[in-house]
mmCIF file of C-alpha atoms and ligand atoms in Angstrom:
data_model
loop_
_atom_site.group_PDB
_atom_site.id
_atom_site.type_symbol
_atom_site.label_atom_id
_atom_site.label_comp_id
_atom_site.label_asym_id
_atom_site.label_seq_id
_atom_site.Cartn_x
_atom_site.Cartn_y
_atom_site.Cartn_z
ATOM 1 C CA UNK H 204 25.071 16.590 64.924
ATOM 2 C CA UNK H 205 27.195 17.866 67.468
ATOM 3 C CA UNK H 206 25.537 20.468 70.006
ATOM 4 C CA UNK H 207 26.362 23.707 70.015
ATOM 5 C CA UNK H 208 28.881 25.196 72.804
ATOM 6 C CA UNK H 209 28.656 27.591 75.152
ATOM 7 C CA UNK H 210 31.194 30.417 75.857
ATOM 8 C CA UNK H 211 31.703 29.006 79.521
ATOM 9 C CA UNK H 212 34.997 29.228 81.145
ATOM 10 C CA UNK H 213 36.162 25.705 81.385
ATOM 11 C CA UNK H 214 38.025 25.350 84.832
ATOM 12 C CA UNK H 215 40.928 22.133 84.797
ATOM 13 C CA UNK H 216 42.785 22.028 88.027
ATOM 14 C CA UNK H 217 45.716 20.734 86.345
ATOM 15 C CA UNK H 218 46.856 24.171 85.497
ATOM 16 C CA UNK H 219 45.084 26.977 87.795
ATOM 17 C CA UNK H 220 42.738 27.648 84.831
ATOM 18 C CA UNK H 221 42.426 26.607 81.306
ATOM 19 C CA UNK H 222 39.628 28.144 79.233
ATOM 20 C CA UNK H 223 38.577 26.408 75.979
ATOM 21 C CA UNK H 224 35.847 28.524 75.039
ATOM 22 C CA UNK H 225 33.533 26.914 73.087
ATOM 23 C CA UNK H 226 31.114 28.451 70.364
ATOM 24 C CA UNK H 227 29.559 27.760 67.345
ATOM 25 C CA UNK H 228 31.275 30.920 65.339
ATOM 26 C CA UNK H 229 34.768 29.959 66.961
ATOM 27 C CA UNK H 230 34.117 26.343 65.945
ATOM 28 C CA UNK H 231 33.246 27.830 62.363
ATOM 29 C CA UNK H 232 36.522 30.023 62.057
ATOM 30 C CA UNK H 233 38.712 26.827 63.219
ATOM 31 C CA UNK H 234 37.306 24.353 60.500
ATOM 32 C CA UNK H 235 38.574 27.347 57.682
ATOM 33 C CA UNK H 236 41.676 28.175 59.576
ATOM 34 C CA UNK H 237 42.255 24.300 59.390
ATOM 35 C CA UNK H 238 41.938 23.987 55.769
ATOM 36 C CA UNK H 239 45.108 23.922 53.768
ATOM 37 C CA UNK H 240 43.273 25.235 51.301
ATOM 38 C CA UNK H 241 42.993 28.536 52.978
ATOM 39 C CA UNK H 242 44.595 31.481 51.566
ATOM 40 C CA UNK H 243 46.515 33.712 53.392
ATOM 41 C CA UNK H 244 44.443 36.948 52.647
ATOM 42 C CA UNK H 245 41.422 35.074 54.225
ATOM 43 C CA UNK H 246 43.530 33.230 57.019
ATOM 44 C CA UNK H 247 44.541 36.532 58.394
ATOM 45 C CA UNK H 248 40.540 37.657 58.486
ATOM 46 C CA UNK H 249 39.297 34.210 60.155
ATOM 47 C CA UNK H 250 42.070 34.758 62.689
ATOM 48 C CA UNK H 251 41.045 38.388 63.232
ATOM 49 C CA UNK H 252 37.647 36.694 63.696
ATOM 50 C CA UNK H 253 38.738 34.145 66.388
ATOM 51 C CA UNK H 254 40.813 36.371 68.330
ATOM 52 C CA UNK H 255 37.705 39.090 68.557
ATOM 53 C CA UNK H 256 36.098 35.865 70.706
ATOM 54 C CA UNK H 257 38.923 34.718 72.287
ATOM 55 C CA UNK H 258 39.540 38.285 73.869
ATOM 56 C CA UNK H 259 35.599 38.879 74.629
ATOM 57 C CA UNK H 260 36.201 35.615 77.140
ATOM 58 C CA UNK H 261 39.400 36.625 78.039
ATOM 59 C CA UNK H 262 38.495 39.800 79.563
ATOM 60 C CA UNK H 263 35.284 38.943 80.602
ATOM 61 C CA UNK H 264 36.069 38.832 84.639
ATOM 62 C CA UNK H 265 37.920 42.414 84.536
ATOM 63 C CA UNK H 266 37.158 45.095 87.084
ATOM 64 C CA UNK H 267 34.812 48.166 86.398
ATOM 65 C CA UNK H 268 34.845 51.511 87.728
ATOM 66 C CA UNK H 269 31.628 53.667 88.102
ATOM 67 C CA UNK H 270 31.453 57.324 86.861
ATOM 68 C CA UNK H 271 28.692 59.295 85.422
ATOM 69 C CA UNK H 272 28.260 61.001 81.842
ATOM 70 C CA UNK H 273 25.674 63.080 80.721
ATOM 71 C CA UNK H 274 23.625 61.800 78.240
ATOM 72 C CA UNK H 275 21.567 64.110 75.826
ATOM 73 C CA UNK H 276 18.609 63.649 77.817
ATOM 74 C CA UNK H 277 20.083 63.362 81.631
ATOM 75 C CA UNK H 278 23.001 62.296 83.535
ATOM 76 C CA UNK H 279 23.766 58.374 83.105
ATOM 77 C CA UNK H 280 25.542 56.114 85.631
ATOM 78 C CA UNK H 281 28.056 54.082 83.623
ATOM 79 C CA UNK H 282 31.136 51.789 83.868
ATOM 80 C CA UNK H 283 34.284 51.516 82.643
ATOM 81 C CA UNK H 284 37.725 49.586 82.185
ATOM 82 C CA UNK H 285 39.189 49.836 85.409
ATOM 83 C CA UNK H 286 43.053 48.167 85.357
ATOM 84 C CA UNK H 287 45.569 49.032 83.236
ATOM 85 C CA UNK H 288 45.775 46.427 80.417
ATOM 86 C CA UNK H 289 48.778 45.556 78.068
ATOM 87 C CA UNK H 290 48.940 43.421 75.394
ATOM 88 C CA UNK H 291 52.154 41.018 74.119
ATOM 89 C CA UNK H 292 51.726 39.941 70.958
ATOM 90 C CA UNK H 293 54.446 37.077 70.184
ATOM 91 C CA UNK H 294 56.530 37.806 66.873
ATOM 92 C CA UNK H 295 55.298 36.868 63.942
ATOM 93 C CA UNK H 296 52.078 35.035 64.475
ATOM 94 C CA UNK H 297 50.575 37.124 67.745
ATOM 95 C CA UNK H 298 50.417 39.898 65.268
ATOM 96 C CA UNK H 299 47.428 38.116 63.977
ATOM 97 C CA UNK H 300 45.914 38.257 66.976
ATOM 98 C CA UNK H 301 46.467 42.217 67.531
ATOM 99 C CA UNK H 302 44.004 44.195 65.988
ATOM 100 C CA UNK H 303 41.143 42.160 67.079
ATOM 101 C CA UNK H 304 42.378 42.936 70.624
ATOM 102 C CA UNK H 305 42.908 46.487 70.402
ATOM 103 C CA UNK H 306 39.564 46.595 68.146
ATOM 104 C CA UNK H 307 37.833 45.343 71.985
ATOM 105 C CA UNK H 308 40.301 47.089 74.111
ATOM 106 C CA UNK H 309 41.858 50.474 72.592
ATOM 107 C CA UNK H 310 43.384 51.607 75.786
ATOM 108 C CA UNK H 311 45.802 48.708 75.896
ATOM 109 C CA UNK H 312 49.119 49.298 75.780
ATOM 110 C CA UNK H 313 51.471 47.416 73.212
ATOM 111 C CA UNK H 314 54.634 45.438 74.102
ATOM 112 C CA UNK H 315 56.462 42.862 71.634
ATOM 113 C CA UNK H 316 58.436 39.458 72.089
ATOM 114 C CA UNK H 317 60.073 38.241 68.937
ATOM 115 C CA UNK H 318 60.543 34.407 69.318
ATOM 116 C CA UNK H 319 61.424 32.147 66.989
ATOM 117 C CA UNK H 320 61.780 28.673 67.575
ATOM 118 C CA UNK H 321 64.547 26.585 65.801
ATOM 119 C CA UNK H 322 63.035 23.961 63.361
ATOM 120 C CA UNK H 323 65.151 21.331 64.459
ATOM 121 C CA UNK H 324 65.556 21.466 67.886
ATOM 122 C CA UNK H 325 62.092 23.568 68.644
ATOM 123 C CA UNK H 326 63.680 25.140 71.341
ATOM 124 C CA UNK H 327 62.632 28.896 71.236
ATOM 125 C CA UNK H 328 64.851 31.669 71.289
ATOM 126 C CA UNK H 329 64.421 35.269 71.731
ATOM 127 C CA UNK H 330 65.414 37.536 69.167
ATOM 128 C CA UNK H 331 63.532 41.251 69.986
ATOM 129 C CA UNK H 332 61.629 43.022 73.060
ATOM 130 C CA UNK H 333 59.654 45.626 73.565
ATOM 131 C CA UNK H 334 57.672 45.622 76.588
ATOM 132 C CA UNK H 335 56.510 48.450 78.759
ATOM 133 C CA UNK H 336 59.243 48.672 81.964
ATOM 134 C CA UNK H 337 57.184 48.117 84.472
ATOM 135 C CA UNK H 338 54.361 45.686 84.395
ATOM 136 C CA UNK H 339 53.457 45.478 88.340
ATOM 137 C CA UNK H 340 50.356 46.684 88.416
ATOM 138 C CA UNK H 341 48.687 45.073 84.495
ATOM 139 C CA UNK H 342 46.745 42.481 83.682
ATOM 140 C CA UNK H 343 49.157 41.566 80.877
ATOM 141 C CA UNK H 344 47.359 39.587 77.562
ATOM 142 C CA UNK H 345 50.070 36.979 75.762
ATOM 143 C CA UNK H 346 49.066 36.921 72.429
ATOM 144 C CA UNK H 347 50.261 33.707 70.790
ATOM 145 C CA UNK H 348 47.531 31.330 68.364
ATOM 146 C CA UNK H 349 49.856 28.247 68.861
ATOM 147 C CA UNK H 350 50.897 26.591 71.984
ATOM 148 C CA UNK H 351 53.084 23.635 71.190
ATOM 149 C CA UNK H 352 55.961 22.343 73.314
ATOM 150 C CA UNK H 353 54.940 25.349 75.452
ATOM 151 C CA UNK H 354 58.797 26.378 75.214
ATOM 152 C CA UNK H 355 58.033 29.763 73.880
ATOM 153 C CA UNK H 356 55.043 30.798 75.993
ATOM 154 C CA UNK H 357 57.031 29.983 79.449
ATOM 155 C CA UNK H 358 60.427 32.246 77.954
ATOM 156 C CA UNK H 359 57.677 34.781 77.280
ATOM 157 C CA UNK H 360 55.978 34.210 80.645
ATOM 158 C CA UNK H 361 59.201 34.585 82.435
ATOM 159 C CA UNK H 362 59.783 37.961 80.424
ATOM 160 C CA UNK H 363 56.913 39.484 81.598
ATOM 161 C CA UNK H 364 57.427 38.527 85.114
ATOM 162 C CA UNK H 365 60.989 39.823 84.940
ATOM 163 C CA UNK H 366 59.376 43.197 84.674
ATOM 164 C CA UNK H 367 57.026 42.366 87.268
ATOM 165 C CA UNK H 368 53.927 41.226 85.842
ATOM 166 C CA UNK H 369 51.359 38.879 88.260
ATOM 167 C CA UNK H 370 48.202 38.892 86.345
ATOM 168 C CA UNK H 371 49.010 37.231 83.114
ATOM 169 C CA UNK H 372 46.332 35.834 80.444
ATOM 170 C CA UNK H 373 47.831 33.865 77.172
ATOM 171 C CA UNK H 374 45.470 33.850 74.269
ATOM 172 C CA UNK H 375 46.163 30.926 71.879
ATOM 173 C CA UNK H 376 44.001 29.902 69.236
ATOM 174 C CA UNK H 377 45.352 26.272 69.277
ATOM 175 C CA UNK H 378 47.073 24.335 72.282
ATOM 176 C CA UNK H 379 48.124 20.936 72.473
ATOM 177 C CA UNK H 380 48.346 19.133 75.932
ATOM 178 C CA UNK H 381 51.899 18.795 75.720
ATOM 179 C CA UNK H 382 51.796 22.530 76.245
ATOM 180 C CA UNK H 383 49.538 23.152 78.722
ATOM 181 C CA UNK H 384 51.222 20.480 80.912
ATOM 182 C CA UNK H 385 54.745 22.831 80.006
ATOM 183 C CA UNK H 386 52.462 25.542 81.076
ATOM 184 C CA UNK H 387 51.307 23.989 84.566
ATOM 185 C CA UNK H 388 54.956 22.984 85.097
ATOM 186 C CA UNK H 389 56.384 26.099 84.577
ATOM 187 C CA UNK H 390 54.080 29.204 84.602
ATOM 188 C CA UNK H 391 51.325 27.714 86.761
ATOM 189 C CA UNK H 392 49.896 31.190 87.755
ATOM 190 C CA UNK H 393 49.585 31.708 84.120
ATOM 191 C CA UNK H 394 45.676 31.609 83.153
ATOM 192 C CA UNK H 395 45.219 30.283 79.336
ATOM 193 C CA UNK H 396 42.136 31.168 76.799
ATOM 194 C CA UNK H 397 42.211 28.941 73.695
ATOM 195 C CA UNK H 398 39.766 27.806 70.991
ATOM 196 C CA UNK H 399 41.145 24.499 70.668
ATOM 197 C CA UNK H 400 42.630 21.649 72.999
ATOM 198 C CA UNK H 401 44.048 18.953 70.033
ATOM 199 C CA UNK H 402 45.532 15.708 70.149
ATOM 200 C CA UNK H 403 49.307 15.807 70.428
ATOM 201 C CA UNK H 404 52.442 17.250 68.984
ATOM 202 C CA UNK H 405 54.132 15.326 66.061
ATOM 203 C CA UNK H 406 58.047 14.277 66.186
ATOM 204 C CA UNK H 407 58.315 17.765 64.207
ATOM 205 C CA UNK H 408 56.380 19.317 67.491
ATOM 206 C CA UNK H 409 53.580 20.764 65.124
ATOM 207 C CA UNK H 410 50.328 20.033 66.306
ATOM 208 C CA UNK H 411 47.960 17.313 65.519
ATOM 209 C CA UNK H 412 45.643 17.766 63.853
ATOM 210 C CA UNK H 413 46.486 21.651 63.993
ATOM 211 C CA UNK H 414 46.591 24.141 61.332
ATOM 212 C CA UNK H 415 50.121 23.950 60.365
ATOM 213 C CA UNK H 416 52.949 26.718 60.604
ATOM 214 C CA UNK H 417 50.666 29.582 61.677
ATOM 215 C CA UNK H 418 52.838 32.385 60.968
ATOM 216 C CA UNK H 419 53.984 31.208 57.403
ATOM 217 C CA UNK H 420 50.347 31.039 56.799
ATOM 218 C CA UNK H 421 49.554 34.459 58.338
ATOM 219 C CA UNK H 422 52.069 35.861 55.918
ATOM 220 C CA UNK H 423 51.688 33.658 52.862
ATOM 221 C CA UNK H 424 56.174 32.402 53.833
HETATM 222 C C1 PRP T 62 55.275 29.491 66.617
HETATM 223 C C2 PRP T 62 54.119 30.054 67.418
HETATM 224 C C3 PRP T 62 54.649 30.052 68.823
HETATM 225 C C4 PRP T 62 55.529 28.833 68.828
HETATM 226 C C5 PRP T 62 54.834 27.736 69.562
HETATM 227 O O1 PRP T 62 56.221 30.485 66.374
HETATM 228 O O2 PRP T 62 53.708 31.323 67.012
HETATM 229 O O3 PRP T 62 55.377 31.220 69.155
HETATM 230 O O4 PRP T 62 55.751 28.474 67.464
HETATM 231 O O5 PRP T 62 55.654 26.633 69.691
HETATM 232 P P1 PRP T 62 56.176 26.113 71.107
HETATM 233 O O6 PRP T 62 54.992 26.093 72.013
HETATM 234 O O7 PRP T 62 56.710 24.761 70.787
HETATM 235 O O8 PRP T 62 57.244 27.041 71.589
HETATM 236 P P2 PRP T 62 57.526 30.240 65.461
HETATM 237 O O9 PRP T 62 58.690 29.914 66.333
HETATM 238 O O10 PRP T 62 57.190 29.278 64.384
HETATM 239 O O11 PRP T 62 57.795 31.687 64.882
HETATM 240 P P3 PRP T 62 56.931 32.573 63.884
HETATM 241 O O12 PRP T 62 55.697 33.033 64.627
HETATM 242 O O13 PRP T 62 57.845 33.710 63.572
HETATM 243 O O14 PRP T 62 56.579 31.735 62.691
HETATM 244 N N1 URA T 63 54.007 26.601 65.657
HETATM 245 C C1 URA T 63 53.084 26.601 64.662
HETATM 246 O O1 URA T 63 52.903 27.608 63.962
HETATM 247 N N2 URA T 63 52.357 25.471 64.477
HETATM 248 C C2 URA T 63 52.507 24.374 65.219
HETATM 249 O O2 URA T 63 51.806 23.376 64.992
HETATM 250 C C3 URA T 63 53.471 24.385 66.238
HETATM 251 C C4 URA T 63 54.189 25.519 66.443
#
């Protein structure tokens, strides 16, 4: 039997820090997601499911601010968000991800990259954005479930910097190493959260084992 993880940040010094955050629910919602045999209607639940961990570990180091509410019996000392948080979900699949993180955090703000990555090259191209103007002062959350090559994270990276972001987080529910190398090439300030580290990329650049095309199985394409 294999043990059961923990939801401990995972620290590898070959990208500032990689998370793999290990439990025995996300470990549960990967071997469904993985199934071909999946249907969309419940894919788009058991990724719902995996992002709601994913973003509990992801924002688990964020700063709180002290203020005091009054209680029905007396006057409570509590804490709350204190930065300003926007999220990124990548077009199509991040959308997947989106509702679990607004679910945890429903003063985010919402921008949008549309990437689409070109099935025989797998070079990524941008096709839409909508991102707040001015990300200076955000702790900005990437939402895509697959990092592959690692092409599209880094054009999305460079996006958000572009408009001034310096705290960035990417949430992916499935990385291979080929990204996360991409990752520490290119965007090493970049902190990633995933579920799963696999093998390798195929010569298609899916991943290995993976779950397939995430967003065709998101929307049943
Ligand atoms: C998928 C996925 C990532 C990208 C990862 O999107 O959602 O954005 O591929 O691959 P990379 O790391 O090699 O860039 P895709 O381009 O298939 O678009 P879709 O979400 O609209 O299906
Ligand atoms: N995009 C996907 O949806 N799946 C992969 O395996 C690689 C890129």
């Amino acid at each position: 039997m294999v043990a059961p993880g923990h939801l401990t940040p995972q620290p590898d010094t070959a990208l500032g820090r990689v998370h793999v955050v290990q439990h025995p629910l996300i470990e549960d919602v990967l071997a469904a997601l993985r199934d071909k045999g999946t249907p969309s209607h419940e894919f788009r639940r058991l990724a719902r499911r995996v992002s709601l961990l994913l973003v509990a570990e992801a924002t688990r180091d964020l700063e709180l601010t002290e203020s005091v509410v009054s209680t029905p019996l007396e006057e409570a000392r509590v804490r709350r968000l204190a930065p300003r948080i926007v999220a990124v979900p990548v077009l199509r699949a991040g959308l997947g991800m989106l509702e679990a993180f607004l679910e945890l955090v429903p003063g985010a703000q919402v921008g949008y990259f549309g990437l689409e990555r070109n099935e025989d090259t797998a070079v990524a191209r941008r096709y839409y954005e909508k991102v707040p103007k001015d990300l200076s002062n955000a702790v900005v959350f990437l939402l895509d479930p697959m990092l592959a090559t690692g092409g599209s994270a880094v054009m999305a990276i460079e996006g958000l910097r572009a408009l001034g972001a310096r705290r960035v987080r990417l949430l992916s529910i499935v990385a291979a190493p080929e990204g996360v190398a991409t990752l520490a090439r290119d965007a090493p300030e970049t902190t990633l959260y995933t579920a799963a580290l696999d093998r390798e990329l195929n010569d298609r650049r899916y991943i290995l084992p993976g779950l397939g095309d995430f967003g065709d199985r998101l929307y049943g394409t």
